[in-house]
Short mmCIF file of C-alpha atoms in Angstrom, two decimals:
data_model
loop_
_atom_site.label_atom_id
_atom_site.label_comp_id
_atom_site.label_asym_id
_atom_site.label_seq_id
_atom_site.Cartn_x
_atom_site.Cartn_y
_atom_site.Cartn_z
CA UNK A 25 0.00 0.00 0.00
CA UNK A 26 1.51 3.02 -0.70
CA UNK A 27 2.20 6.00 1.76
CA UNK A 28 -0.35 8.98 1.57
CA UNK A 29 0.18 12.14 -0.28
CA UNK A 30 0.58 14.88 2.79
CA UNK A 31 -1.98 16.68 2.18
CA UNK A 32 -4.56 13.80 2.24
CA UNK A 33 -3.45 13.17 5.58
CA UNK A 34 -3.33 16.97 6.74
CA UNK A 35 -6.91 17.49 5.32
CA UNK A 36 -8.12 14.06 7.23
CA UNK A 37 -7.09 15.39 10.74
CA UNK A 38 -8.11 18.94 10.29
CA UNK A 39 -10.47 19.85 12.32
CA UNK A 40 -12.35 23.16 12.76
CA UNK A 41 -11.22 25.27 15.05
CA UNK A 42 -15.12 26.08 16.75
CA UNK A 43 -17.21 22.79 16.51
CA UNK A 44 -20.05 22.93 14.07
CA UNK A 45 -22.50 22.09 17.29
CA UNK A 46 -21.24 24.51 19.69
CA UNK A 47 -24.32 24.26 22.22
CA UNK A 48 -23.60 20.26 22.19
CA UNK A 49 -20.03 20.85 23.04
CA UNK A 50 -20.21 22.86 25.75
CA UNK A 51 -22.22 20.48 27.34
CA UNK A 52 -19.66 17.69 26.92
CA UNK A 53 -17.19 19.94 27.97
CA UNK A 54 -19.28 20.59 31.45
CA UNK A 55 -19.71 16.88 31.71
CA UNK A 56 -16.30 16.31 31.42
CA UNK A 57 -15.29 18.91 33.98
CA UNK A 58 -18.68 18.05 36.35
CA UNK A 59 -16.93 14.32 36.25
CA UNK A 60 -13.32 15.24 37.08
CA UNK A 61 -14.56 17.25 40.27
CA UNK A 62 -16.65 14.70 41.45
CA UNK A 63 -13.23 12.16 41.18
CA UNK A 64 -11.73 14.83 43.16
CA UNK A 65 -14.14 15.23 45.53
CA UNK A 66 -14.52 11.08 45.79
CA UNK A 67 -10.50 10.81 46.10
CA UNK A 68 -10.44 13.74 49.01
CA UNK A 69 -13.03 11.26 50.93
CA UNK A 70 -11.21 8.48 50.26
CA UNK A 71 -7.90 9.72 49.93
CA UNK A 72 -7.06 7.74 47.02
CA UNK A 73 -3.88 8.86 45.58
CA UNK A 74 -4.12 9.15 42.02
CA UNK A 75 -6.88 11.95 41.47
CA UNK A 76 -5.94 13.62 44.48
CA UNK A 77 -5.20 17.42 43.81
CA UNK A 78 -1.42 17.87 43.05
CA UNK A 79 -1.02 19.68 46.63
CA UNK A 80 -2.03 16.57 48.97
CA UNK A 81 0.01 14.10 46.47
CA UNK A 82 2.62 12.09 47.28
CA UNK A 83 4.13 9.94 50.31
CA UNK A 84 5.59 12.88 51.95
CA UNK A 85 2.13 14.57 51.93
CA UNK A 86 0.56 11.32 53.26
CA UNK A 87 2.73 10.89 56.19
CA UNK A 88 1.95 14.78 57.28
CA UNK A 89 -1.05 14.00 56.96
CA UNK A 90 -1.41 10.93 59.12
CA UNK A 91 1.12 12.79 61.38
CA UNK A 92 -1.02 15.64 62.21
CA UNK A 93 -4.56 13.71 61.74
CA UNK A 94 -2.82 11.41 64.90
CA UNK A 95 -2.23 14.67 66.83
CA UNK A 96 -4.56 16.57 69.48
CA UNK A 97 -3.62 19.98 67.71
CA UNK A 98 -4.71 22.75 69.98
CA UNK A 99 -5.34 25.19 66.80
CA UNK A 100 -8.33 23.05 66.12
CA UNK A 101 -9.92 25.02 68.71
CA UNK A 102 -8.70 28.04 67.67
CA UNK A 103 -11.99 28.96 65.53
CA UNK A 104 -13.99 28.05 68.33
CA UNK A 105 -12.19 30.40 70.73
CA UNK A 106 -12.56 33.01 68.49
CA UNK A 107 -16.70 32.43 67.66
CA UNK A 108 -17.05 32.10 71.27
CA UNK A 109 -14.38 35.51 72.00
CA UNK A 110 -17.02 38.07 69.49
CA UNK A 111 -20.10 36.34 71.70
CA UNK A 112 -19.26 37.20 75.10
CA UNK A 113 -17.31 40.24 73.72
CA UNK A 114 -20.67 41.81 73.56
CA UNK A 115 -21.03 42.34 77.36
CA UNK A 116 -20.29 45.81 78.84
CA UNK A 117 -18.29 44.68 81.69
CA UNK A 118 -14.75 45.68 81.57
CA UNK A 119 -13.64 43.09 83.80
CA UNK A 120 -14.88 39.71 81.23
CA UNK A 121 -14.38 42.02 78.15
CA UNK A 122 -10.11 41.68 80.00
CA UNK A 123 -10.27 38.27 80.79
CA UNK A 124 -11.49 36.78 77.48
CA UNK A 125 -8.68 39.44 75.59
CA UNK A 126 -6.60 38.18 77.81
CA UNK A 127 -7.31 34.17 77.71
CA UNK A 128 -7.40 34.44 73.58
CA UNK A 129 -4.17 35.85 73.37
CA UNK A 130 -2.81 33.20 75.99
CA UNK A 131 -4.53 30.78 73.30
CA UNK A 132 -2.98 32.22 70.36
CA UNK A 133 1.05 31.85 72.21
CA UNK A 134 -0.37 28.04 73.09
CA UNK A 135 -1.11 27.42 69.18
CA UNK A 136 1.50 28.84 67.65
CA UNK A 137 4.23 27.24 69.94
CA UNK A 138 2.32 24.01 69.62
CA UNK A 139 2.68 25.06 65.86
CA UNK A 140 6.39 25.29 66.03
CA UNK A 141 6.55 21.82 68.41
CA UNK A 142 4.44 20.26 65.34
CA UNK A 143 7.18 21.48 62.97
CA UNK A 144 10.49 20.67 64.66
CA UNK A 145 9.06 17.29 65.49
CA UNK A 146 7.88 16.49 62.21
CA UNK A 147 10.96 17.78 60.41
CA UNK A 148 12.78 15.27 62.01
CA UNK A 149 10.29 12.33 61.95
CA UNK A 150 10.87 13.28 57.95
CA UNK A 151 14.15 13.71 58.17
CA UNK A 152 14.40 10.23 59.71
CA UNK A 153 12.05 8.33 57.14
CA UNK A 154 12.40 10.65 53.69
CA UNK A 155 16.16 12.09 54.09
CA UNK A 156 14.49 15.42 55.17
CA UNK A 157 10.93 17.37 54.08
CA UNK A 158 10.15 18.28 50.84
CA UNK A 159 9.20 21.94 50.02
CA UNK A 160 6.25 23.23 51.61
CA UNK A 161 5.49 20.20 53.57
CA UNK A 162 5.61 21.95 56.87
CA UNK A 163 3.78 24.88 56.29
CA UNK A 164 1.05 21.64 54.65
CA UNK A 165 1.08 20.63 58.31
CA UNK A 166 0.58 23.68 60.02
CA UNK A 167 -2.13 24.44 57.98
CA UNK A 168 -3.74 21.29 58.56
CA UNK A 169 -3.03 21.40 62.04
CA UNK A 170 -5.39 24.70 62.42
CA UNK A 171 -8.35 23.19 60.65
CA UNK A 172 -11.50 21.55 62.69
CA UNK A 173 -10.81 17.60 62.23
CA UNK A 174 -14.05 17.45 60.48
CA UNK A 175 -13.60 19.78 58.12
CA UNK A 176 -9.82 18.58 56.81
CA UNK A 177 -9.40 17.45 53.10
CA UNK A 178 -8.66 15.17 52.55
CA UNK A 179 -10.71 13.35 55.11
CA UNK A 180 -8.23 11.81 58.16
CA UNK A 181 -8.09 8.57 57.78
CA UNK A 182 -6.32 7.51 61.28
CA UNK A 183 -7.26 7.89 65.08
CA UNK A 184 -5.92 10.30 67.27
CA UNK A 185 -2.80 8.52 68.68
CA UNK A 186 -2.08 5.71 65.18
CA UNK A 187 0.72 7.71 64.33
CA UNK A 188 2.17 7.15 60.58
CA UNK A 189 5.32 4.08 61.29
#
């Protein structure tokens, strides 16, 4: 059989540029992206590796995950404190307007050295298991530290206390 002339095989993958059935192609388009987000969202429940989003991928990512998810973090509270710091900041007295000012900021020292035990600890824990942390890994933990438990993606899929081997 003999080879095609070029332009027989340039006009048989042309394709126009807008489809002829624009209306029908958007809609396939939607579908397509409608099915990739709910993969996404599946794979954050899950926390099936493959069509994770590229920021929780990898084995580093995993054990920080598991790490933190194994932790009592005391900035999971932090929201709370806050919600419940504009509520009672609403009374006139002086004296409990003080104390809670003075018990949030005690709470905010508390989190963020607990932040900076999370990170030294976990650097080396890292260190020990991947030859050190990859970029941004910490600052993944801290972040994930701060978040309510229920409200992490992707979901935490160990106890409190199964720490990652």
């Amino acid at each position: 059989m003999p080879t095609p002339k070029r332009s027989v095989q340039e006009a048989a993958r042309r394709r126009p540029l807008v489809p002829n059935d624009r209306k029908a192609a958007k809609e396939k388009s939607r579908a397509a992206m409608r099915e990739d987000r709910l993969r996404t969202r599946q794979a954050l429940d899950t926390d099936e590796e493959r069509y994770l989003p590229l920021r929780d991928k990898g084995p580093h990512r995993r054990y920080v995950r598991q790490f933190v998810d194994a932790r009592i973090n005391v900035g999971e509270f932090l929201m709370i404190a806050a919600l419940v710091f504009v509520v009672l900041s609403f009374f006139q007295s002086l004296a409990v307007q003080s104390a809670v000012l003075m018990a949030f900021w005690f709470l905010i020292v508390v989190v963020i050295v607990d932040c900076i035990l999370l990170r030294r600890k976990l650097k080396r824990k890292l260190t020990e298991k991947f030859g050190g942390p990859a970029q941004g890994d910490l600052w993944y933990a801290v972040t994930r530290a701060l978040q309510l438990r229920r409200l992490r993606l992707p979901k935490p899929q160990v106890r409190r206390g199964q720490y990652p081997s």
